[in-house]
Amino acid sequence: MSVISNRFAEIGERLRAYRMGRGLAAEQVAERLGLSRAAVYRIEAGEVVKIETLDRLASVLETSVGSLLGLGVEYYANATSYFERMRQIEEKSEQVIAHFPPLSYLLTSDSYGRQLKQTLIEAAPSYAEEGKDYETEIDAIINVLEERKQARDRRHLSVVNFVNMPEIERWLKLGLVGRFDLAANEIIERRLAARAEVEHLIKLIEQEPMGIQIGLIEEPLPNITFQLFRTSERTLLGLSPFRLGGELPNIRTGVAMLTADEEPVRLYEQLVDKLWRRAYKGREAAHQLRMILDRSAMRLPARKAS
């Protein structure tokens, strides 16, 4: 693919991400622009697009032409848009280095998506539009997250995930919850669900599947999440306020950003090198997580003697 073709392909990808974040179908965008649905799909597929059309698209999608063009920094005020953009970049990446507390969705169990959806629905603010639009938004996020996980498995994408010990311990004590006023028996179930995910993480560490590296960090890390996406051509840095667990989830408030600018990428490369050098890895990481389980997790029901 030529440089010019690649540039328009990325514009199309950003357009799709912003469109998904606005909850708009291609038909709706086409209608507002006076274009055909096929024309919108062609632009998203990487067809050459005029600057005048980009300007109108930016207005409809409530973003800037600069963000559609990827000039400097891409900004995303919507979790769906940001996760979709992550998915697009991961399809081209050779390695992803992430701190996304409590742990990267790419490393969660098969049942986690269903449990996460329940948690996100619980976290719905009182002003959410009777829950309908909010649940549609949650479904879109879960679908994108699942597509990312399937793509990682298919491509054997290399994932380096930093897991923060205090975050894990807090998660085990709170459980997979979206609010705190749950019934006592429900809280027990949610804490058991968090325990199951940590046990799944321990199994990943011990089995050492191809492409997965996990570093356990002792000291608290900033609430903002970060990802480095390493491709054959460049490294992109993603910073996001959106979170799915560890503490109460947030998929509505804040602005995420993506950039390939040299200085922030270099600083975060230095940060991950330092973190990796002092992280627990392998058997020692599994041992530390088991100690956290012993002191903080909800106990599994004792089996009755046969």
PDB file of C-alpha atoms in Angstrom:
ATOM      1  CA  MET A   1       0.000   0.000   0.000  1.00  0.00           C
ATOM      2  CA  SER A   2       1.383   3.413  -0.982  1.00  0.00           C
ATOM      3  CA  VAL A   3       1.843   6.204   1.543  1.00  0.00           C
ATOM      4  CA  ILE A   4      -1.096   8.140   0.064  1.00  0.00           C
ATOM      5  CA  SER A   5      -3.385   5.079   0.052  1.00  0.00           C
ATOM      6  CA  ASN A   6      -2.406   4.306   3.633  1.00  0.00           C
ATOM      7  CA  ARG A   7      -3.171   7.901   4.645  1.00  0.00           C
ATOM      8  CA  PHE A   8      -6.710   7.728   3.264  1.00  0.00           C
ATOM      9  CA  ALA A   9      -7.224   4.264   4.795  1.00  0.00           C
ATOM     10  CA  GLU A  10      -6.419   5.731   8.221  1.00  0.00           C
ATOM     11  CA  ILE A  11      -8.806   8.643   7.619  1.00  0.00           C
ATOM     12  CA  GLY A  12     -11.507   6.075   6.883  1.00  0.00           C
ATOM     13  CA  GLU A  13     -10.697   4.186  10.076  1.00  0.00           C
ATOM     14  CA  ARG A  14     -10.919   7.326  12.183  1.00  0.00           C
ATOM     15  CA  LEU A  15     -14.194   8.235  10.489  1.00  0.00           C
ATOM     16  CA  ARG A  16     -15.653   4.838  11.415  1.00  0.00           C
ATOM     17  CA  ALA A  17     -14.462   5.186  15.025  1.00  0.00           C
ATOM     18  CA  TYR A  18     -16.015   8.641  15.424  1.00  0.00           C
ATOM     19  CA  ARG A  19     -19.220   7.502  13.716  1.00  0.00           C
ATOM     20  CA  MET A  20     -19.547   4.538  16.082  1.00  0.00           C
ATOM     21  CA  GLY A  21     -18.948   6.821  19.039  1.00  0.00           C
ATOM     22  CA  ARG A  22     -21.803   9.070  17.935  1.00  0.00           C
ATOM     23  CA  GLY A  23     -24.038   6.017  17.594  1.00  0.00           C
ATOM     24  CA  LEU A  24     -24.719   6.812  13.928  1.00  0.00           C
ATOM     25  CA  ALA A  25     -25.283   4.323  11.133  1.00  0.00           C
ATOM     26  CA  ALA A  26     -23.651   4.975   7.768  1.00  0.00           C
ATOM     27  CA  GLU A  27     -27.102   5.767   6.393  1.00  0.00           C
ATOM     28  CA  GLN A  28     -27.586   8.556   8.924  1.00  0.00           C
ATOM     29  CA  VAL A  29     -24.226  10.135   8.120  1.00  0.00           C
ATOM     30  CA  ALA A  30     -24.957   9.851   4.405  1.00  0.00           C
ATOM     31  CA  GLU A  31     -28.355  11.518   4.817  1.00  0.00           C
ATOM     32  CA  ARG A  32     -26.900  14.471   6.723  1.00  0.00           C
ATOM     33  CA  LEU A  33     -24.204  14.953   4.078  1.00  0.00           C
ATOM     34  CA  GLY A  34     -26.429  14.402   1.042  1.00  0.00           C
ATOM     35  CA  LEU A  35     -24.350  11.371   0.018  1.00  0.00           C
ATOM     36  CA  SER A  36     -25.208   7.760  -0.626  1.00  0.00           C
ATOM     37  CA  ARG A  37     -24.587   5.115   2.026  1.00  0.00           C
ATOM     38  CA  ALA A  38     -22.188   3.436  -0.401  1.00  0.00           C
ATOM     39  CA  ALA A  39     -20.172   6.659  -0.613  1.00  0.00           C
ATOM     40  CA  VAL A  40     -19.751   6.750   3.168  1.00  0.00           C
ATOM     41  CA  TYR A  41     -18.644   3.125   3.206  1.00  0.00           C
ATOM     42  CA  ARG A  42     -16.148   3.841   0.408  1.00  0.00           C
ATOM     43  CA  ILE A  43     -14.661   6.707   2.409  1.00  0.00           C
ATOM     44  CA  GLU A  44     -14.370   4.425   5.451  1.00  0.00           C
ATOM     45  CA  ALA A  45     -12.680   1.845   3.213  1.00  0.00           C
ATOM     46  CA  GLY A  46      -9.994   4.366   2.251  1.00  0.00           C
ATOM     47  CA  GLU A  47     -11.291   6.072  -0.886  1.00  0.00           C
ATOM     48  CA  VAL A  48      -9.884   9.509  -1.644  1.00  0.00           C
ATOM     49  CA  VAL A  49     -12.041  12.207  -0.065  1.00  0.00           C
ATOM     50  CA  LYS A  50     -12.182  15.945  -0.677  1.00  0.00           C
ATOM     51  CA  ILE A  51     -11.276  18.351   2.127  1.00  0.00           C
ATOM     52  CA  GLU A  52     -14.721  19.963   1.810  1.00  0.00           C
ATOM     53  CA  THR A  53     -16.331  16.590   2.520  1.00  0.00           C
ATOM     54  CA  LEU A  54     -14.009  16.036   5.481  1.00  0.00           C
ATOM     55  CA  ASP A  55     -15.022  19.409   6.873  1.00  0.00           C
ATOM     56  CA  ARG A  56     -18.697  18.466   6.694  1.00  0.00           C
ATOM     57  CA  LEU A  57     -17.984  15.024   8.158  1.00  0.00           C
ATOM     58  CA  ALA A  58     -16.133  16.594  11.075  1.00  0.00           C
ATOM     59  CA  SER A  59     -19.151  18.786  11.797  1.00  0.00           C
ATOM     60  CA  VAL A  60     -21.571  15.841  11.739  1.00  0.00           C
ATOM     61  CA  LEU A  61     -19.300  13.736  13.962  1.00  0.00           C
ATOM     62  CA  GLU A  62     -18.569  16.619  16.336  1.00  0.00           C
ATOM     63  CA  THR A  63     -14.799  16.458  15.885  1.00  0.00           C
ATOM     64  CA  SER A  64     -12.186  18.406  13.923  1.00  0.00           C
ATOM     65  CA  VAL A  65     -10.716  17.959  10.472  1.00  0.00           C
ATOM     66  CA  GLY A  66      -7.313  17.743  12.170  1.00  0.00           C
ATOM     67  CA  SER A  67      -8.429  14.740  14.214  1.00  0.00           C
ATOM     68  CA  LEU A  68      -9.875  13.024  11.124  1.00  0.00           C
ATOM     69  CA  LEU A  69      -6.583  13.625   9.334  1.00  0.00           C
ATOM     70  CA  GLY A  70      -4.568  12.433  12.322  1.00  0.00           C
ATOM     71  CA  LEU A  71      -2.569  15.637  12.539  1.00  0.00           C
ATOM     72  CA  GLY A  72      -0.583  15.568  15.776  1.00  0.00           C
ATOM     73  CA  VAL A  73      -3.043  14.164  18.312  1.00  0.00           C
ATOM     74  CA  GLU A  74      -6.333  12.309  17.885  1.00  0.00           C
ATOM     75  CA  TYR A  75      -8.885  13.091  20.608  1.00  0.00           C
ATOM     76  CA  TYR A  76     -11.780  10.839  21.609  1.00  0.00           C
ATOM     77  CA  ALA A  77     -14.456  12.011  24.068  1.00  0.00           C
ATOM     78  CA  ASN A  78     -16.308   8.724  23.714  1.00  0.00           C
ATOM     79  CA  ALA A  79     -15.257   5.266  24.947  1.00  0.00           C
ATOM     80  CA  THR A  80     -16.779   3.451  21.957  1.00  0.00           C
ATOM     81  CA  SER A  81     -14.772   5.585  19.527  1.00  0.00           C
ATOM     82  CA  TYR A  82     -11.562   5.101  21.463  1.00  0.00           C
ATOM     83  CA  PHE A  83     -11.906   1.321  21.828  1.00  0.00           C
ATOM     84  CA  GLU A  84     -12.754   0.989  18.132  1.00  0.00           C
ATOM     85  CA  ARG A  85      -9.652   3.014  17.247  1.00  0.00           C
ATOM     86  CA  MET A  86      -7.609   0.743  19.519  1.00  0.00           C
ATOM     87  CA  ARG A  87      -9.017  -2.265  17.664  1.00  0.00           C
ATOM     88  CA  GLN A  88      -8.037  -0.789  14.304  1.00  0.00           C
ATOM     89  CA  ILE A  89      -4.486  -0.046  15.412  1.00  0.00           C
ATOM     90  CA  GLU A  90      -4.046  -3.455  17.043  1.00  0.00           C
ATOM     91  CA  GLU A  91      -4.874  -5.083  13.704  1.00  0.00           C
ATOM     92  CA  LYS A  92      -1.654  -3.514  12.382  1.00  0.00           C
ATOM     93  CA  SER A  93       0.450  -3.776  15.536  1.00  0.00           C
ATOM     94  CA  GLU A  94       3.243  -6.203  16.269  1.00  0.00           C
ATOM     95  CA  GLN A  95       3.124  -5.578  20.010  1.00  0.00           C
ATOM     96  CA  VAL A  96       0.900  -3.778  22.504  1.00  0.00           C
ATOM     97  CA  ILE A  97       2.210  -2.656  25.891  1.00  0.00           C
ATOM     98  CA  ALA A  98      -0.609  -1.733  28.253  1.00  0.00           C
ATOM     99  CA  HIS A  99      -1.586  -0.636  31.712  1.00  0.00           C
ATOM    100  CA  PHE A 100      -5.367  -0.862  31.731  1.00  0.00           C
ATOM    101  CA  PRO A 101      -6.496  -1.614  35.284  1.00  0.00           C
ATOM    102  CA  PRO A 102      -7.315  -4.006  36.674  1.00  0.00           C
ATOM    103  CA  LEU A 103      -6.013  -5.936  33.657  1.00  0.00           C
ATOM    104  CA  SER A 104      -6.186  -5.783  29.886  1.00  0.00           C
ATOM    105  CA  TYR A 105      -9.460  -7.033  28.427  1.00  0.00           C
ATOM    106  CA  LEU A 106      -7.353  -9.036  25.968  1.00  0.00           C
ATOM    107  CA  LEU A 107      -6.277 -11.280  28.869  1.00  0.00           C
ATOM    108  CA  THR A 108      -9.663 -11.828  30.527  1.00  0.00           C
ATOM    109  CA  SER A 109     -11.689 -15.053  30.611  1.00  0.00           C
ATOM    110  CA  ASP A 110     -14.400 -15.925  28.096  1.00  0.00           C
ATOM    111  CA  SER A 111     -17.151 -15.115  30.615  1.00  0.00           C
ATOM    112  CA  TYR A 112     -15.824 -11.664  31.495  1.00  0.00           C
ATOM    113  CA  GLY A 113     -17.721  -9.792  28.759  1.00  0.00           C
ATOM    114  CA  ARG A 114     -21.113 -10.847  30.150  1.00  0.00           C
ATOM    115  CA  GLN A 115     -20.095  -9.887  33.682  1.00  0.00           C
ATOM    116  CA  LEU A 116     -18.637  -6.574  32.514  1.00  0.00           C
ATOM    117  CA  LYS A 117     -21.872  -5.671  30.724  1.00  0.00           C
ATOM    118  CA  GLN A 118     -23.819  -6.194  33.937  1.00  0.00           C
ATOM    119  CA  THR A 119     -21.350  -3.988  35.807  1.00  0.00           C
ATOM    120  CA  LEU A 120     -21.550  -1.193  33.236  1.00  0.00           C
ATOM    121  CA  ILE A 121     -25.352  -1.249  33.250  1.00  0.00           C
ATOM    122  CA  GLU A 122     -25.303  -0.898  37.043  1.00  0.00           C
ATOM    123  CA  ALA A 123     -23.049   2.136  36.717  1.00  0.00           C
ATOM    124  CA  ALA A 124     -25.582   3.953  34.519  1.00  0.00           C
ATOM    125  CA  PRO A 125     -26.127   7.521  35.768  1.00  0.00           C
ATOM    126  CA  SER A 126     -29.633   8.600  36.702  1.00  0.00           C
ATOM    127  CA  TYR A 127     -29.814  10.841  33.633  1.00  0.00           C
ATOM    128  CA  ALA A 128     -29.115   7.983  31.189  1.00  0.00           C
ATOM    129  CA  GLU A 129     -31.958   7.978  28.685  1.00  0.00           C
ATOM    130  CA  GLU A 130     -34.179   5.442  30.463  1.00  0.00           C
ATOM    131  CA  GLY A 131     -31.335   2.977  30.065  1.00  0.00           C
ATOM    132  CA  LYS A 132     -32.065   2.183  26.409  1.00  0.00           C
ATOM    133  CA  ASP A 133     -29.459   4.316  24.652  1.00  0.00           C
ATOM    134  CA  TYR A 134     -27.006   3.623  27.445  1.00  0.00           C
ATOM    135  CA  GLU A 135     -27.380  -0.148  27.075  1.00  0.00           C
ATOM    136  CA  THR A 136     -26.960   0.176  23.299  1.00  0.00           C
ATOM    137  CA  GLU A 137     -23.724   2.053  23.943  1.00  0.00           C
ATOM    138  CA  ILE A 138     -22.567  -0.684  26.318  1.00  0.00           C
ATOM    139  CA  ASP A 139     -23.348  -3.388  23.750  1.00  0.00           C
ATOM    140  CA  ALA A 140     -21.261  -1.516  21.175  1.00  0.00           C
ATOM    141  CA  ILE A 141     -18.324  -1.309  23.608  1.00  0.00           C
ATOM    142  CA  ILE A 142     -18.528  -5.012  24.532  1.00  0.00           C
ATOM    143  CA  ASN A 143     -18.687  -5.986  20.845  1.00  0.00           C
ATOM    144  CA  VAL A 144     -15.561  -3.957  20.067  1.00  0.00           C
ATOM    145  CA  LEU A 145     -13.731  -5.409  23.079  1.00  0.00           C
ATOM    146  CA  GLU A 146     -14.642  -8.944  22.005  1.00  0.00           C
ATOM    147  CA  GLU A 147     -13.452  -8.234  18.451  1.00  0.00           C
ATOM    148  CA  ARG A 148     -10.133  -7.062  19.911  1.00  0.00           C
ATOM    149  CA  LYS A 149      -9.778 -10.248  21.939  1.00  0.00           C
ATOM    150  CA  GLN A 150     -10.611 -12.454  18.955  1.00  0.00           C
ATOM    151  CA  ALA A 151      -8.115 -10.562  16.786  1.00  0.00           C
ATOM    152  CA  ARG A 152      -5.388 -11.004  19.419  1.00  0.00           C
ATOM    153  CA  ASP A 153      -6.010 -14.756  19.474  1.00  0.00           C
ATOM    154  CA  ARG A 154      -6.132 -14.942  15.681  1.00  0.00           C
ATOM    155  CA  ARG A 155      -2.992 -12.893  15.075  1.00  0.00           C
ATOM    156  CA  HIS A 156      -1.093 -14.029  18.194  1.00  0.00           C
ATOM    157  CA  LEU A 157      -0.490 -10.370  18.901  1.00  0.00           C
ATOM    158  CA  SER A 158       2.294  -9.813  21.415  1.00  0.00           C
ATOM    159  CA  VAL A 159       0.787  -8.270  24.583  1.00  0.00           C
ATOM    160  CA  VAL A 160       2.795  -6.902  27.499  1.00  0.00           C
ATOM    161  CA  ASN A 161       0.417  -6.112  30.354  1.00  0.00           C
ATOM    162  CA  PHE A 162       1.354  -4.289  33.544  1.00  0.00           C
ATOM    163  CA  VAL A 163      -0.844  -5.369  36.445  1.00  0.00           C
ATOM    164  CA  ASN A 164      -0.897  -3.209  39.546  1.00  0.00           C
ATOM    165  CA  MET A 165      -0.963  -5.121  42.857  1.00  0.00           C
ATOM    166  CA  PRO A 166      -2.935  -2.493  44.863  1.00  0.00           C
ATOM    167  CA  GLU A 167      -5.523  -2.315  42.042  1.00  0.00           C
ATOM    168  CA  ILE A 168      -5.945  -6.091  42.072  1.00  0.00           C
ATOM    169  CA  GLU A 169      -6.311  -6.184  45.840  1.00  0.00           C
ATOM    170  CA  ARG A 170      -8.934  -3.442  45.801  1.00  0.00           C
ATOM    171  CA  TRP A 171     -10.780  -5.217  42.973  1.00  0.00           C
ATOM    172  CA  LEU A 172     -10.893  -8.457  44.946  1.00  0.00           C
ATOM    173  CA  LYS A 173     -12.356  -6.640  47.954  1.00  0.00           C
ATOM    174  CA  LEU A 174     -14.937  -4.690  45.944  1.00  0.00           C
ATOM    175  CA  GLY A 175     -15.785  -7.291  43.306  1.00  0.00           C
ATOM    176  CA  LEU A 176     -17.085  -6.692  39.770  1.00  0.00           C
ATOM    177  CA  VAL A 177     -19.542  -3.969  40.757  1.00  0.00           C
ATOM    178  CA  GLY A 178     -20.937  -0.871  39.107  1.00  0.00           C
ATOM    179  CA  ARG A 179     -22.326   0.560  42.309  1.00  0.00           C
ATOM    180  CA  PHE A 180     -22.092  -0.120  46.038  1.00  0.00           C
ATOM    181  CA  ASP A 181     -25.737  -0.615  47.061  1.00  0.00           C
ATOM    182  CA  LEU A 182     -25.986  -4.253  45.976  1.00  0.00           C
ATOM    183  CA  ALA A 183     -27.430  -6.978  48.173  1.00  0.00           C
ATOM    184  CA  ALA A 184     -24.951  -8.830  50.365  1.00  0.00           C
ATOM    185  CA  ASN A 185     -25.367 -12.125  48.482  1.00  0.00           C
ATOM    186  CA  GLU A 186     -24.816 -10.310  45.166  1.00  0.00           C
ATOM    187  CA  ILE A 187     -21.602  -8.742  46.443  1.00  0.00           C
ATOM    188  CA  ILE A 188     -20.365 -12.218  47.366  1.00  0.00           C
ATOM    189  CA  GLU A 189     -20.985 -13.374  43.780  1.00  0.00           C
ATOM    190  CA  ARG A 190     -19.202 -10.332  42.356  1.00  0.00           C
ATOM    191  CA  ARG A 191     -16.174 -10.855  44.593  1.00  0.00           C
ATOM    192  CA  LEU A 192     -16.064 -14.497  43.532  1.00  0.00           C
ATOM    193  CA  ALA A 193     -16.149 -13.327  39.894  1.00  0.00           C
ATOM    194  CA  ALA A 194     -13.162 -11.061  40.539  1.00  0.00           C
ATOM    195  CA  ARG A 195     -11.374 -13.994  42.185  1.00  0.00           C
ATOM    196  CA  ALA A 196     -12.032 -16.137  39.104  1.00  0.00           C
ATOM    197  CA  GLU A 197     -10.439 -13.498  36.846  1.00  0.00           C
ATOM    198  CA  VAL A 198      -7.335 -13.277  39.033  1.00  0.00           C
ATOM    199  CA  GLU A 199      -7.070 -17.081  39.019  1.00  0.00           C
ATOM    200  CA  HIS A 200      -7.351 -16.933  35.221  1.00  0.00           C
ATOM    201  CA  LEU A 201      -4.523 -14.392  35.192  1.00  0.00           C
ATOM    202  CA  ILE A 202      -2.354 -16.658  37.350  1.00  0.00           C
ATOM    203  CA  LYS A 203      -2.979 -19.515  34.936  1.00  0.00           C
ATOM    204  CA  LEU A 204      -1.864 -17.321  32.017  1.00  0.00           C
ATOM    205  CA  ILE A 205       1.328 -16.401  33.871  1.00  0.00           C
ATOM    206  CA  GLU A 206       2.130 -20.040  34.645  1.00  0.00           C
ATOM    207  CA  GLN A 207       1.253 -21.407  31.211  1.00  0.00           C
ATOM    208  CA  GLU A 208       3.248 -18.674  29.421  1.00  0.00           C
ATOM    209  CA  PRO A 209       1.178 -18.682  26.205  1.00  0.00           C
ATOM    210  CA  MET A 210       2.921 -17.369  23.123  1.00  0.00           C
ATOM    211  CA  GLY A 211       2.962 -13.590  22.918  1.00  0.00           C
ATOM    212  CA  ILE A 212       1.733 -12.811  26.439  1.00  0.00           C
ATOM    213  CA  GLN A 213       3.991 -11.204  29.045  1.00  0.00           C
ATOM    214  CA  ILE A 214       2.701  -9.996  32.397  1.00  0.00           C
ATOM    215  CA  GLY A 215       4.541  -7.750  34.839  1.00  0.00           C
ATOM    216  CA  LEU A 216       3.228  -7.260  38.375  1.00  0.00           C
ATOM    217  CA  ILE A 217       3.890  -3.791  39.790  1.00  0.00           C
ATOM    218  CA  GLU A 218       3.980  -3.016  43.528  1.00  0.00           C
ATOM    219  CA  GLU A 219       3.602   0.749  43.590  1.00  0.00           C
ATOM    220  CA  PRO A 220       0.356   2.562  42.736  1.00  0.00           C
ATOM    221  CA  LEU A 221       0.207   3.848  39.169  1.00  0.00           C
ATOM    222  CA  PRO A 222      -1.719   6.856  37.780  1.00  0.00           C
ATOM    223  CA  ASN A 223      -5.456   6.377  37.232  1.00  0.00           C
ATOM    224  CA  ILE A 224      -5.049   7.213  33.556  1.00  0.00           C
ATOM    225  CA  THR A 225      -4.483   4.161  31.376  1.00  0.00           C
ATOM    226  CA  PHE A 226      -1.772   3.951  28.736  1.00  0.00           C
ATOM    227  CA  GLN A 227      -1.021   1.758  25.737  1.00  0.00           C
ATOM    228  CA  LEU A 228       1.941   1.698  23.374  1.00  0.00           C
ATOM    229  CA  PHE A 229       1.038   0.253  19.984  1.00  0.00           C
ATOM    230  CA  ARG A 230       4.181  -0.846  18.148  1.00  0.00           C
ATOM    231  CA  THR A 231       3.768  -1.279  14.398  1.00  0.00           C
ATOM    232  CA  SER A 232       6.386  -1.885  11.724  1.00  0.00           C
ATOM    233  CA  GLU A 233       6.276   1.810  10.798  1.00  0.00           C
ATOM    234  CA  ARG A 234       5.840   3.662  14.099  1.00  0.00           C
ATOM    235  CA  THR A 235       4.769   3.522  17.728  1.00  0.00           C
ATOM    236  CA  LEU A 236       1.562   5.173  18.887  1.00  0.00           C
ATOM    237  CA  LEU A 237       0.754   6.190  22.435  1.00  0.00           C
ATOM    238  CA  GLY A 238      -2.789   6.015  23.787  1.00  0.00           C
ATOM    239  CA  LEU A 239      -3.818   7.723  27.019  1.00  0.00           C
ATOM    240  CA  SER A 240      -7.333   7.268  28.343  1.00  0.00           C
ATOM    241  CA  PRO A 241      -9.520   8.136  31.350  1.00  0.00           C
ATOM    242  CA  PHE A 242     -11.909   5.308  30.455  1.00  0.00           C
ATOM    243  CA  ARG A 243     -11.792   2.272  32.738  1.00  0.00           C
ATOM    244  CA  LEU A 244     -13.700  -0.984  32.944  1.00  0.00           C
ATOM    245  CA  GLY A 245     -12.932  -2.136  36.459  1.00  0.00           C
ATOM    246  CA  GLY A 246     -10.564  -2.054  39.400  1.00  0.00           C
ATOM    247  CA  GLU A 247     -12.768   0.646  40.832  1.00  0.00           C
ATOM    248  CA  LEU A 248     -16.141   1.889  39.629  1.00  0.00           C
ATOM    249  CA  PRO A 249     -16.164   1.878  35.809  1.00  0.00           C
ATOM    250  CA  ASN A 250     -16.148   4.998  33.656  1.00  0.00           C
ATOM    251  CA  ILE A 251     -17.155   4.893  29.998  1.00  0.00           C
ATOM    252  CA  ARG A 252     -18.688   8.365  29.679  1.00  0.00           C
ATOM    253  CA  THR A 253     -16.501  11.047  31.186  1.00  0.00           C
ATOM    254  CA  GLY A 254     -13.147  12.273  29.907  1.00  0.00           C
ATOM    255  CA  VAL A 255     -11.107  12.603  26.739  1.00  0.00           C
ATOM    256  CA  ALA A 256      -8.747   9.934  25.419  1.00  0.00           C
ATOM    257  CA  MET A 257      -5.899  10.709  23.045  1.00  0.00           C
ATOM    258  CA  LEU A 258      -3.672   8.955  20.533  1.00  0.00           C
ATOM    259  CA  THR A 259      -0.390  10.315  19.232  1.00  0.00           C
ATOM    260  CA  ALA A 260       2.730   9.215  17.405  1.00  0.00           C
ATOM    261  CA  ASP A 261       4.662  12.360  18.424  1.00  0.00           C
ATOM    262  CA  GLU A 262       8.239  11.488  19.269  1.00  0.00           C
ATOM    263  CA  GLU A 263       8.563  13.098  22.709  1.00  0.00           C
ATOM    264  CA  PRO A 264       5.574  11.556  24.564  1.00  0.00           C
ATOM    265  CA  VAL A 265       6.240   8.181  22.931  1.00  0.00           C
ATOM    266  CA  ARG A 266       9.884   8.322  24.043  1.00  0.00           C
ATOM    267  CA  LEU A 267       8.938   9.220  27.622  1.00  0.00           C
ATOM    268  CA  TYR A 268       6.465   6.361  27.882  1.00  0.00           C
ATOM    269  CA  GLU A 269       8.973   3.950  26.323  1.00  0.00           C
ATOM    270  CA  GLN A 270      11.362   4.918  29.124  1.00  0.00           C
ATOM    271  CA  LEU A 271       8.592   4.462  31.691  1.00  0.00           C
ATOM    272  CA  VAL A 272       7.687   0.940  30.553  1.00  0.00           C
ATOM    273  CA  ASP A 273      11.377  -0.057  30.513  1.00  0.00           C
ATOM    274  CA  LYS A 274      11.690   1.027  34.163  1.00  0.00           C
ATOM    275  CA  LEU A 275       8.441  -0.680  35.138  1.00  0.00           C
ATOM    276  CA  TRP A 276       9.419  -3.936  33.426  1.00  0.00           C
ATOM    277  CA  ARG A 277      12.833  -4.060  35.107  1.00  0.00           C
ATOM    278  CA  ARG A 278      11.325  -3.895  38.599  1.00  0.00           C
ATOM    279  CA  ALA A 279       8.165  -5.920  37.931  1.00  0.00           C
ATOM    280  CA  TYR A 280       7.500  -9.381  39.307  1.00  0.00           C
ATOM    281  CA  LYS A 281       7.355 -11.880  36.460  1.00  0.00           C
ATOM    282  CA  GLY A 282       6.760 -15.587  35.962  1.00  0.00           C
ATOM    283  CA  ARG A 283       6.583 -17.774  39.046  1.00  0.00           C
ATOM    284  CA  GLU A 284       7.255 -14.881  41.413  1.00  0.00           C
ATOM    285  CA  ALA A 285       4.345 -12.895  39.922  1.00  0.00           C
ATOM    286  CA  ALA A 286       2.058 -15.905  40.305  1.00  0.00           C
ATOM    287  CA  HIS A 287       3.226 -16.327  43.900  1.00  0.00           C
ATOM    288  CA  GLN A 288       2.499 -12.678  44.717  1.00  0.00           C
ATOM    289  CA  LEU A 289      -0.988 -12.916  43.201  1.00  0.00           C
ATOM    290  CA  ARG A 290      -1.737 -16.049  45.230  1.00  0.00           C
ATOM    291  CA  MET A 291      -0.746 -14.234  48.416  1.00  0.00           C
ATOM    292  CA  ILE A 292      -3.130 -11.400  47.472  1.00  0.00           C
ATOM    293  CA  LEU A 293      -5.880 -13.969  46.870  1.00  0.00           C
ATOM    294  CA  ASP A 294      -5.262 -15.554  50.270  1.00  0.00           C
ATOM    295  CA  ARG A 295      -5.580 -12.299  52.188  1.00  0.00           C
ATOM    296  CA  SER A 296      -8.116 -10.345  50.107  1.00  0.00           C
ATOM    297  CA  ALA A 297     -10.354 -12.566  47.987  1.00  0.00           C
ATOM    298  CA  MET A 298     -13.737 -14.005  48.824  1.00  0.00           C
ATOM    299  CA  ARG A 299     -13.234 -17.638  49.813  1.00  0.00           C
ATOM    300  CA  LEU A 300     -14.655 -20.316  47.577  1.00  0.00           C
ATOM    301  CA  PRO A 301     -17.380 -22.472  49.215  1.00  0.00           C
ATOM    302  CA  ALA A 302     -15.935 -25.519  50.967  1.00  0.00           C
ATOM    303  CA  ARG A 303     -16.686 -28.808  49.230  1.00  0.00           C
ATOM    304  CA  LYS A 304     -18.776 -31.286  51.152  1.00  0.00           C
ATOM    305  CA  ALA A 305     -17.168 -34.610  51.909  1.00  0.00           C
ATOM    306  CA  SER A 306     -18.566 -37.449  49.824  1.00  0.00           C
TER     307      SER A 306
END
